CSV table of C-alpha atoms in Angstrom, one decimal:
chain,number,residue,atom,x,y,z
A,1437,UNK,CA,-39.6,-34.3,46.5
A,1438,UNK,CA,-40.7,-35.4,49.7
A,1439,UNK,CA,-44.0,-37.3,49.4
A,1440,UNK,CA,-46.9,-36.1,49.6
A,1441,UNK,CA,-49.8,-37.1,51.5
A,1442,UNK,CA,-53.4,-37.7,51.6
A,1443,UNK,CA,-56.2,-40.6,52.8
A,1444,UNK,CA,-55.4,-44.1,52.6
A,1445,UNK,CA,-58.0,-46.7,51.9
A,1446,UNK,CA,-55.1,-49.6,51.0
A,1447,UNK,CA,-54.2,-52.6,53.8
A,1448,UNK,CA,-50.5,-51.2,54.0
A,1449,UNK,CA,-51.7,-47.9,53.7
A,1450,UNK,CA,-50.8,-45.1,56.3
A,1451,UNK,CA,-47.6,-47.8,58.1
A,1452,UNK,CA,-44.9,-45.3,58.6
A,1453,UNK,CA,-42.6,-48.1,58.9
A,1454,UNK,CA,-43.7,-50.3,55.8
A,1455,UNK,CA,-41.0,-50.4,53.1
A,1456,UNK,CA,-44.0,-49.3,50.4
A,1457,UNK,CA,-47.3,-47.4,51.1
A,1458,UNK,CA,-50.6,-47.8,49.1
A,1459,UNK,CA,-52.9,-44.7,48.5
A,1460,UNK,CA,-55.8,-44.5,47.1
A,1461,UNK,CA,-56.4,-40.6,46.7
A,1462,UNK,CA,-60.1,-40.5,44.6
A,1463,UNK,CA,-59.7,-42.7,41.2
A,1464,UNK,CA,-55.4,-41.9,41.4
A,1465,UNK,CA,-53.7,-45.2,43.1
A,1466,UNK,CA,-50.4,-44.0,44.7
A,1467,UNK,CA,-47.6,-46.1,45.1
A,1468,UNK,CA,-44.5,-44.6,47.7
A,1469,UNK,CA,-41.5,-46.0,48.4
A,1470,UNK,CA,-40.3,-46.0,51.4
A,1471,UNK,CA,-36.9,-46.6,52.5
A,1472,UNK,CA,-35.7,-42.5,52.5
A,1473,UNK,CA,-32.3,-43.7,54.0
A,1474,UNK,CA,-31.7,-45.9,51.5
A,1475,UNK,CA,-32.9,-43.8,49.0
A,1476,UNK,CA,-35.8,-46.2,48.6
A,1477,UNK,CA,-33.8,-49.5,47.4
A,1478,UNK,CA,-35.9,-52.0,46.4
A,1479,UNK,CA,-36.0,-55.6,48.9
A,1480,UNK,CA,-37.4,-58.7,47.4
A,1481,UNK,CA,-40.7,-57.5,50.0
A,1482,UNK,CA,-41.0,-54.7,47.9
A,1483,UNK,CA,-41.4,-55.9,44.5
A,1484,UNK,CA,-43.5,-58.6,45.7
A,1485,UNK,CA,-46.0,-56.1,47.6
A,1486,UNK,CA,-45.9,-54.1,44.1
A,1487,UNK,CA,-46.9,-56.7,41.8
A,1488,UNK,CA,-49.6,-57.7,44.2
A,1489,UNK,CA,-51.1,-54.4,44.2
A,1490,UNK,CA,-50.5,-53.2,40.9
A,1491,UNK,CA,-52.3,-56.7,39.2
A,1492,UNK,CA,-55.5,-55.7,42.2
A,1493,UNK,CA,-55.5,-52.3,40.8
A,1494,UNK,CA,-55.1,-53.1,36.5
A,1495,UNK,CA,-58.5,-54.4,37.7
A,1496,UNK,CA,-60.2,-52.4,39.6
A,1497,UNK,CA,-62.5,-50.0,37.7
A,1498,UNK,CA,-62.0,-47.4,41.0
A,1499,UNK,CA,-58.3,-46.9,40.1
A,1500,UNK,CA,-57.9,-44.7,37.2
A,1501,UNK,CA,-54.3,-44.2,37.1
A,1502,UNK,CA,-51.5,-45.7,39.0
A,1503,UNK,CA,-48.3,-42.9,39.9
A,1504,UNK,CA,-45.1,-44.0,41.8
A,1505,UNK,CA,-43.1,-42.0,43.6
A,1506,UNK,CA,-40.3,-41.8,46.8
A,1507,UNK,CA,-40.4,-41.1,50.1
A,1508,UNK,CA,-37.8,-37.8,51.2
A,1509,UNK,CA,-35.9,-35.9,49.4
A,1510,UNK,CA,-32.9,-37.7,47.8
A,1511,UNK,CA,-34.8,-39.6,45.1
A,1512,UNK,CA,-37.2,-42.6,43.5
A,1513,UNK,CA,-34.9,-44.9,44.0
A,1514,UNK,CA,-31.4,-46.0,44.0
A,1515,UNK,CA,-31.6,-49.5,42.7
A,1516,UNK,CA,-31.7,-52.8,44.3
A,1517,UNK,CA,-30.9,-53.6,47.6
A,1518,UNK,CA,-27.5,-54.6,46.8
A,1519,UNK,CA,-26.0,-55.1,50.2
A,1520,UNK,CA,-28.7,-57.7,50.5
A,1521,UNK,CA,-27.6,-59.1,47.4
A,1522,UNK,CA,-23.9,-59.4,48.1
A,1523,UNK,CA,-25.2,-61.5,51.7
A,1524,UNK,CA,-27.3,-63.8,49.8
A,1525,UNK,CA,-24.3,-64.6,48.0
A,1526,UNK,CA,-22.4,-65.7,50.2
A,1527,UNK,CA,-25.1,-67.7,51.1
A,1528,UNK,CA,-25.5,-69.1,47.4
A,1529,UNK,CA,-27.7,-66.2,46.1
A,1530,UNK,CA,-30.6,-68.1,45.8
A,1531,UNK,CA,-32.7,-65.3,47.4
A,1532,UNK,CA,-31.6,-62.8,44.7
A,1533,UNK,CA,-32.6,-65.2,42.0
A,1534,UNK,CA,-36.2,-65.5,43.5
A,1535,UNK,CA,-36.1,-61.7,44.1
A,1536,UNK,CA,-35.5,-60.9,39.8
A,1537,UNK,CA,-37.5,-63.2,39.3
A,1538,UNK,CA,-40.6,-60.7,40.8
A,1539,UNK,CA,-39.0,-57.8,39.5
A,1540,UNK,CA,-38.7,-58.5,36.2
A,1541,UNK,CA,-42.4,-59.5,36.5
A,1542,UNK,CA,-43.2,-55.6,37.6
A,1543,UNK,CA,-41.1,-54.5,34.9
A,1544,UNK,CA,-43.0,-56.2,32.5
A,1545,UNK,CA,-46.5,-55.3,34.0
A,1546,UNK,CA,-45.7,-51.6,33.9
A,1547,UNK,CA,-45.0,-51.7,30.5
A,1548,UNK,CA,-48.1,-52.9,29.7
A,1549,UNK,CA,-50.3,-51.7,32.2
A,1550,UNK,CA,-53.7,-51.2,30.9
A,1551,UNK,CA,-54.0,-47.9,33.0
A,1552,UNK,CA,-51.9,-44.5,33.0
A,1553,UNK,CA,-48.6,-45.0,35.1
A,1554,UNK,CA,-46.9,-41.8,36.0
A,1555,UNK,CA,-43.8,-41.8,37.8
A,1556,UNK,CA,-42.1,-39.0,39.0
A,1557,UNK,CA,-38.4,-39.7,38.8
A,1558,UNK,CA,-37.3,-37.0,40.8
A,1559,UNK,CA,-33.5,-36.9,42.3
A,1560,UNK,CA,-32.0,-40.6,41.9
A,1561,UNK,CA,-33.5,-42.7,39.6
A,1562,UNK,CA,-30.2,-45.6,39.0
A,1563,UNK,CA,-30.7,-49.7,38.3
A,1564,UNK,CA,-34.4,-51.3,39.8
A,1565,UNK,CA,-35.7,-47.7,40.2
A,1566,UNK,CA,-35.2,-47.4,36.1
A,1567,UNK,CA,-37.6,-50.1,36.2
A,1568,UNK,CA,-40.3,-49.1,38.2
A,1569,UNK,CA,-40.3,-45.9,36.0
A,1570,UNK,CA,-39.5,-45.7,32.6
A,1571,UNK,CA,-41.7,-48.6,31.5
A,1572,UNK,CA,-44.4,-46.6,32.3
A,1573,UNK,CA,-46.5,-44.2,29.7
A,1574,UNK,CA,-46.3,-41.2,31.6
A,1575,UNK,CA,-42.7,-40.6,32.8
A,1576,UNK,CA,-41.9,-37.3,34.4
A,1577,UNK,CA,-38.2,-35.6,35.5
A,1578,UNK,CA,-37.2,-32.6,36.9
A,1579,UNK,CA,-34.4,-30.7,37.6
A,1580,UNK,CA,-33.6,-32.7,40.5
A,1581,UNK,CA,-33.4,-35.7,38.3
A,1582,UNK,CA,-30.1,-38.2,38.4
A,1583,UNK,CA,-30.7,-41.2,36.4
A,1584,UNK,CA,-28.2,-43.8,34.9
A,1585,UNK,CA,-27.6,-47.8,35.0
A,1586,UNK,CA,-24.3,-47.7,36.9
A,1587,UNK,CA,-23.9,-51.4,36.8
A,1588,UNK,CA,-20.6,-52.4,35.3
A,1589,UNK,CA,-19.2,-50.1,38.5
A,1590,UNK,CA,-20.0,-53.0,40.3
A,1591,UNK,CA,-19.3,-56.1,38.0
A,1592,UNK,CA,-23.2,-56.4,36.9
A,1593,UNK,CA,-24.9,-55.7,33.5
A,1594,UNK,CA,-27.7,-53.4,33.3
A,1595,UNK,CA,-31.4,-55.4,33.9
A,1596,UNK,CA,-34.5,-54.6,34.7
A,1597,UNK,CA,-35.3,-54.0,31.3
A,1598,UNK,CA,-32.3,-51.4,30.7
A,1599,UNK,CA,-30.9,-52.9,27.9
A,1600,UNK,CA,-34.2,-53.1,25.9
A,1601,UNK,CA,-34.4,-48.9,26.8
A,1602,UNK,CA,-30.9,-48.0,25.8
A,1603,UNK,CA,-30.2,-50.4,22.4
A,1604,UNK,CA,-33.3,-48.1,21.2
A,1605,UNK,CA,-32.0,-44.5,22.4
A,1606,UNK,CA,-30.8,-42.5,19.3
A,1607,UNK,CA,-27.4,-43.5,17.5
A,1608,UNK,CA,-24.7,-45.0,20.0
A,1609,UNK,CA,-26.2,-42.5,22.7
A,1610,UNK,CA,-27.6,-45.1,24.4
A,1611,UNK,CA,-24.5,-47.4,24.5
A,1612,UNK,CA,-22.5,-44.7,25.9
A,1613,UNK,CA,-24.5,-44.5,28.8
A,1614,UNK,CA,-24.8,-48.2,29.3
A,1615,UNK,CA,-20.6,-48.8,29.2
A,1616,UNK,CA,-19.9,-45.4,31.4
A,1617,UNK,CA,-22.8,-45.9,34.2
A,1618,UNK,CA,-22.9,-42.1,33.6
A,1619,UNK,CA,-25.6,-40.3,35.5
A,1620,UNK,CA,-28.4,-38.6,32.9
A,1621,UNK,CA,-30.2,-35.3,33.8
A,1622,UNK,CA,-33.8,-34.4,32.5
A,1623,UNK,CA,-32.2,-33.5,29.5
A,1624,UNK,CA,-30.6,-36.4,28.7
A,1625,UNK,CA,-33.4,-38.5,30.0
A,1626,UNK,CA,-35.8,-37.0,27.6
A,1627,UNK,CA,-33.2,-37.4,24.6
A,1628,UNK,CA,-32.3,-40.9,25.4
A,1629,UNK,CA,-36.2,-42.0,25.4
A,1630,UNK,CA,-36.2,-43.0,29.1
A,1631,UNK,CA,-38.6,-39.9,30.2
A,1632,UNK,CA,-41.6,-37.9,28.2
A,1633,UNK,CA,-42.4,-34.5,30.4
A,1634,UNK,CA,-40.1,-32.1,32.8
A,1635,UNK,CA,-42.0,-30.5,35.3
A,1636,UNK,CA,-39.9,-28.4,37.9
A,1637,UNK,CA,-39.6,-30.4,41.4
A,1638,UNK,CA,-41.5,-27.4,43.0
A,1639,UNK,CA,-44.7,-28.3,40.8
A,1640,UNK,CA,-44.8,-32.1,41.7
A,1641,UNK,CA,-47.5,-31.6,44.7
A,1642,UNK,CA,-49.7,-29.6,42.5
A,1643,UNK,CA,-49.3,-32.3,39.7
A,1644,UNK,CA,-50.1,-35.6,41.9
A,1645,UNK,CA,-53.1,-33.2,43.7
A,1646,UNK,CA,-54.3,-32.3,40.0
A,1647,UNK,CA,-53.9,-36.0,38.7
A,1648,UNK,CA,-56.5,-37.1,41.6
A,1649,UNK,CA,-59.6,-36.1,39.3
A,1650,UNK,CA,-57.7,-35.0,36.3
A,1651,UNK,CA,-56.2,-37.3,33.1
A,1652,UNK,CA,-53.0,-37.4,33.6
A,1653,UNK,CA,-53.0,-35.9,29.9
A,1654,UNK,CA,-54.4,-32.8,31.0
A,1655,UNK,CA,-52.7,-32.8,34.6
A,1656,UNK,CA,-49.3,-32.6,33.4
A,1657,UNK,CA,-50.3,-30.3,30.4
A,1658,UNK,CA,-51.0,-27.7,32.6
A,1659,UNK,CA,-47.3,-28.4,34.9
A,1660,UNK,CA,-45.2,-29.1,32.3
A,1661,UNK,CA,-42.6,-26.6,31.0
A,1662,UNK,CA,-39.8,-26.6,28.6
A,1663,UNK,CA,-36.6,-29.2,29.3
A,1664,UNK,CA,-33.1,-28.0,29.3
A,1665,UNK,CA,-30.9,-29.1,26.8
A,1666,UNK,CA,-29.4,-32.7,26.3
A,1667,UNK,CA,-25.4,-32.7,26.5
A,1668,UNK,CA,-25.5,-36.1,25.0
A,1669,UNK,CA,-26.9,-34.7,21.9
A,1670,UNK,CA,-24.8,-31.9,21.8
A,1671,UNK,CA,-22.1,-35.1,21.7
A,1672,UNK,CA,-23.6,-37.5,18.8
A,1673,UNK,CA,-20.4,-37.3,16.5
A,1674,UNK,CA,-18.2,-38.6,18.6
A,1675,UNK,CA,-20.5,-41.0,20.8
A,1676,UNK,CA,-21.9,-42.4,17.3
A,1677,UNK,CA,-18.5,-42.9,15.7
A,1678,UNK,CA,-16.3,-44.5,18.4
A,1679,UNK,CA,-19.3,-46.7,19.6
A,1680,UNK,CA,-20.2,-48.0,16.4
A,1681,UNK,CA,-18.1,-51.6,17.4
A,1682,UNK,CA,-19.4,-54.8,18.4
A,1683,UNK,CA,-15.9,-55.0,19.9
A,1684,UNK,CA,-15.6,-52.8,23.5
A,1685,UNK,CA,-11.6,-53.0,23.0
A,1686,UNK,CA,-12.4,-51.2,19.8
A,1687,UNK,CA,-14.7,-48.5,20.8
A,1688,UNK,CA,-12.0,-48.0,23.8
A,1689,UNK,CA,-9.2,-47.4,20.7
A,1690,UNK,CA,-11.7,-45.3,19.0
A,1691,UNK,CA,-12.6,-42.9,21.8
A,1692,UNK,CA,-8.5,-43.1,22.8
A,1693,UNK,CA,-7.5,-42.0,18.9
A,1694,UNK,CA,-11.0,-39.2,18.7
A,1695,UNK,CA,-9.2,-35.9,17.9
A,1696,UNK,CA,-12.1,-33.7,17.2
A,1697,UNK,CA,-14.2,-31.7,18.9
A,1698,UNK,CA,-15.3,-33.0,22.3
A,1699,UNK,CA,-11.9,-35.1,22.4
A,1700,UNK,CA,-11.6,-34.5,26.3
A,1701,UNK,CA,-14.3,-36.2,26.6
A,1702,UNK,CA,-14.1,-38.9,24.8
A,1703,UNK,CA,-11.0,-39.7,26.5
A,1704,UNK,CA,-12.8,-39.7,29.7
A,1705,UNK,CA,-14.8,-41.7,28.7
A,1706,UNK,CA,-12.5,-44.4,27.6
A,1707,UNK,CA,-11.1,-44.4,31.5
A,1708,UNK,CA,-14.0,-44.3,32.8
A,1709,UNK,CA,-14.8,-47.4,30.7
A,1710,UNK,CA,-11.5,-49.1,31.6
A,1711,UNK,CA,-12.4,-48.7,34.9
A,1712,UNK,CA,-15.3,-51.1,35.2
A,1713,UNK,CA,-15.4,-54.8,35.4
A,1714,UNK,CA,-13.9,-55.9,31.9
A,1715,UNK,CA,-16.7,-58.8,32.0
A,1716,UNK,CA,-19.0,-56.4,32.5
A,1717,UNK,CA,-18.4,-54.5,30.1
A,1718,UNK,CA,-18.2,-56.9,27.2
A,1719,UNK,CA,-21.4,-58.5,28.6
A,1720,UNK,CA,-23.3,-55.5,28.4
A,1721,UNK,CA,-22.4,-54.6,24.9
A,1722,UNK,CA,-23.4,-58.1,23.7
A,1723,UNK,CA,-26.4,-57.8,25.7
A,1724,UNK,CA,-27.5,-54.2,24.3
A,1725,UNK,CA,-26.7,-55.4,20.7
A,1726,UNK,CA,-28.8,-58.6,20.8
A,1727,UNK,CA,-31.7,-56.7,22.9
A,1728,UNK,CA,-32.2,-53.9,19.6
A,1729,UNK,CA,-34.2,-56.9,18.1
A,1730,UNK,CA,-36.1,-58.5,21.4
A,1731,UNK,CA,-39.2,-57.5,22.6
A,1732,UNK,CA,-39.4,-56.7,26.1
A,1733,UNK,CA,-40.5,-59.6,27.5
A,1734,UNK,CA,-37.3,-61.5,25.7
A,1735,UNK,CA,-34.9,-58.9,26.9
A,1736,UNK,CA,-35.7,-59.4,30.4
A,1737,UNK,CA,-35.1,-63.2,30.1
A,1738,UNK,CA,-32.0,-61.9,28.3
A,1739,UNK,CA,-31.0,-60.6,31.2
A,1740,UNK,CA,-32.6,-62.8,33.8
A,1741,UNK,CA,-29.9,-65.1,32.3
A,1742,UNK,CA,-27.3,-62.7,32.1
A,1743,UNK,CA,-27.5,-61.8,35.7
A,1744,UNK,CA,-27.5,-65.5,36.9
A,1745,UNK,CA,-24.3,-66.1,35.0
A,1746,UNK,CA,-22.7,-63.2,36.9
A,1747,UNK,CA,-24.3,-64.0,40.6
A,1748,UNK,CA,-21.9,-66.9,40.1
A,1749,UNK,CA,-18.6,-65.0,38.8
A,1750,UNK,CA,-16.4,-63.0,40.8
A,1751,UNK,CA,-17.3,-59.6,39.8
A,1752,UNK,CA,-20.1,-58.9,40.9
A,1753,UNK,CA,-19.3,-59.7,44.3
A,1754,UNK,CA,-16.3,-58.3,44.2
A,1755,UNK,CA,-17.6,-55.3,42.8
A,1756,UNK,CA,-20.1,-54.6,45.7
A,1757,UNK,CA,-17.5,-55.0,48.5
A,1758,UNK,CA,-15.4,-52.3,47.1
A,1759,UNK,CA,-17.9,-50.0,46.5
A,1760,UNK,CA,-20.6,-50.4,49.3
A,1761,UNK,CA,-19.1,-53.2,51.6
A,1762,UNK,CA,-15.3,-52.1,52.3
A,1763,UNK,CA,-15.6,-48.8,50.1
A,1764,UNK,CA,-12.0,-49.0,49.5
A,1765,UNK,CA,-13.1,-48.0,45.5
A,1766,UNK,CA,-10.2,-50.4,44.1
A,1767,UNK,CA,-12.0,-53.5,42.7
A,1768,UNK,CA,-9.8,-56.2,41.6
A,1769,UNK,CA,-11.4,-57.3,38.5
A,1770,UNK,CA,-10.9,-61.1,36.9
A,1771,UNK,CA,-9.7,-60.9,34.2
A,1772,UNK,CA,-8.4,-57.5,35.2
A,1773,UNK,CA,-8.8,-56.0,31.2
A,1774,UNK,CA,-11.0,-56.4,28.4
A,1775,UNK,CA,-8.6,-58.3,26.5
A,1776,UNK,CA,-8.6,-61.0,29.0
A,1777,UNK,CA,-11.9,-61.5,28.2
A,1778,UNK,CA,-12.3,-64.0,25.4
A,1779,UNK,CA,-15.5,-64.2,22.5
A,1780,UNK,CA,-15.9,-68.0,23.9
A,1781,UNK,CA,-16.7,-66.6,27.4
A,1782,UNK,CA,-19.1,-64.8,26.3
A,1783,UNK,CA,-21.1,-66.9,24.7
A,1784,UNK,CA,-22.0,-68.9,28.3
A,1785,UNK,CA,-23.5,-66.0,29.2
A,1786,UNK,CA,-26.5,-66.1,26.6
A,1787,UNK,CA,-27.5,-70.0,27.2
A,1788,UNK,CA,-30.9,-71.2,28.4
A,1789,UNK,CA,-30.6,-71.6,32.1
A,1790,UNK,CA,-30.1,-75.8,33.5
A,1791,UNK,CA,-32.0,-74.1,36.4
A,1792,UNK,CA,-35.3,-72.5,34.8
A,1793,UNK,CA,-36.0,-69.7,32.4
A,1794,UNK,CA,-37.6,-66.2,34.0
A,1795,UNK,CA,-41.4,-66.9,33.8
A,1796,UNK,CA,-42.7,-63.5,32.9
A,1797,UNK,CA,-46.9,-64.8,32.4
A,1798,UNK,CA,-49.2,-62.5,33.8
A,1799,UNK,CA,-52.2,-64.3,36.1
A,1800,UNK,CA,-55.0,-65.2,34.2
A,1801,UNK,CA,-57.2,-62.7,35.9
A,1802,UNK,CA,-55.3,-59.9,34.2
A,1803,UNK,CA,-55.0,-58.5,31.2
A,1804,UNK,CA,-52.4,-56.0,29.9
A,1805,UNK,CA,-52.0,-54.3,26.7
A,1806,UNK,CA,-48.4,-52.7,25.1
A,1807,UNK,CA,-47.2,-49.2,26.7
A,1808,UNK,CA,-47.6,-46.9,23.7
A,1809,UNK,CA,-43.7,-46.1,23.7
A,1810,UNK,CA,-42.3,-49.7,23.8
């Protein structure tokens, strides 16, 4: 959607050229990102100017609800600004740990923002811009909607809270979509957890106008309509039985030797997997298992952890200059397969950080409360 606009009281407010505006449109704070080109990537600027404004408005009794959308037409957002990423490291990537460091802090203030947050994840929705939305209590898709953690395509792990979202989707569902990086519609949003209403895309003005002096309870009642259909759920046996491993060489086998219905599938879904980073791959399984029993606030640490550990390997750089950098699409992965990868290697990953833990405490001036789905 493109969107939409409407009187600005905010300091930012009303900049064409700022990379996020602030609205404040009666008691409904609106939040837009603002990089259209780059399908509204978030920069370390961003996520610092969001978790400034979001902690003035949790206390500001004029702000009512908070909503979050993206500027034109091709989505929320697309992730992190990984080009910048791959430049900070080969400058060290000390930037990009500073820059995690504030996200994660948004992530964990929007799941326990003590106001409504709506987000419209409209078009793409992949990585950082999973963050910014489905942490929030009032999570809206369309038919527009493209959303996924695609981050063993490029040697990373999923972050930002991802792995705390999919270890809880239903059965192995959640795994499947972690491993592939496969791109979810509503439908499979909705089933997976990471999304509560589908309202069409051409309803979206009429539902932020509504939400200006309406609960966003009753605001979305009235656009709301019925979601199509998950494939994933149409897909459980076979998702739930070959992913049912701790070991990703195993669930490769499995979905290699699946011979019943949706076999075709299964099989592409153990190339698709073979495809990725093999470090990757086995880090994000390990990761997903041991986030089913961390709050959300531990999985991001998990992560924060995680992530440093790979800023440091090959992969991920590696994995950003073939896909974004040089685009030739043929990453050369070390170790090149998932057998390579050893159980001792991945313990490292998991260690407390020589460096410094992520420091997720809120300022004392605010106080949150749990998001009623986490």
């Amino acid at each position: 959607m493109t969107a939409a606009t409407g009187n600005t009281t905010d300091s930012t407010a009303g900049k064409g050229t700022a990379e996020v505006l602030f609205d404040r449109r009666g008691r409904l704070g609106v939040i837009t990102l603002n990089r259209p080109r780059a399908v509204n990537a978030l920069t370390a600027g961003m996520v610092d100017l969001l978790l400034r404004q979001l902690t003035a408005w949790a206390g500001d009794d004029g702000v009512a609800a908070v909503l979050v959308q993206g500027a034109g037409e091709r989505g929320l957002c697309a992730g992190g600004d990984i080009v910048a990423i791959y430049r900070d490291m080969l400058h060290g990537g000390n930037r990009t740990a500073g820059f995690w460091q504030t996200e994660y802090r948004v992530n964990s203030l929007i799941a326990r923002y003590p106001k409504p947050y709506v987000a419209l994840m409209d078009g793409l929705v992949l990585g950082g811009g999973v963050g910014v939305s489905a942490h929030g209590n009032v999570r809206v898709v369309t038919e527009r909607t493209r959303m996924g953690m695609p981050e063993t395509t490029i040697g990373f792990a999923p972050d930002v809270g991802g792995t705390f979202l999919l270890s809880r989707a239903p059965g192995q569902t959640g795994t499947h979509a972690a491993l592939t990086g496969a791109h979810l519609d509503a439908g499979d949003a909705l089933f997976l957890g990471l999304a509560d209403h589908y309202v069409p895309s051409h309803a979206l003005p009429g539902l932020v106008a509504a939400l200006e002096d309406e609960s966003p309870e009753a605001a979305v009642a009235r656009c709301a309509e019925q979601p199509p259909a998950s494939a994933l759920s149409g897909h459980r046996d076979w998702i739930d039985a070959c992913y049912a491993s701790d070991d990703a060489g195993e669930i490769v086998a499995r979905l290699r030797a699946w011979t019943g219905p949706g076999q075709e599938d299964a099989t592409d879904a153990a190339d698709t997997i073979e495809a990725k980073s093999p470090t990757s791959v086995k880090v994000t399984l390990a990761s997903l298992r041991r986030a089913a029993n961390l709050t959300l606030d531990e999985a991001l640490a998990q992560e924060y952890r995680v992530g440093i550990r790979l800023l440091a390997g090959p992969d991920f750089r590696e994995g950003i200059r073939a896909q974004v950098v040089d685009k030739d699409r043929n990453p050369q992965w070390k170790p090149a397969t998932l057998a390579e990868v050893l159980p001792a290697q991945m313990d490292r990953f998991f260690q407390p950080l020589d460096g410094g833990e992520l420091d997720l405490q809120p300022g004392p001036d605010l106080e949150v409360k749990e998001a009623d789905h986490a």
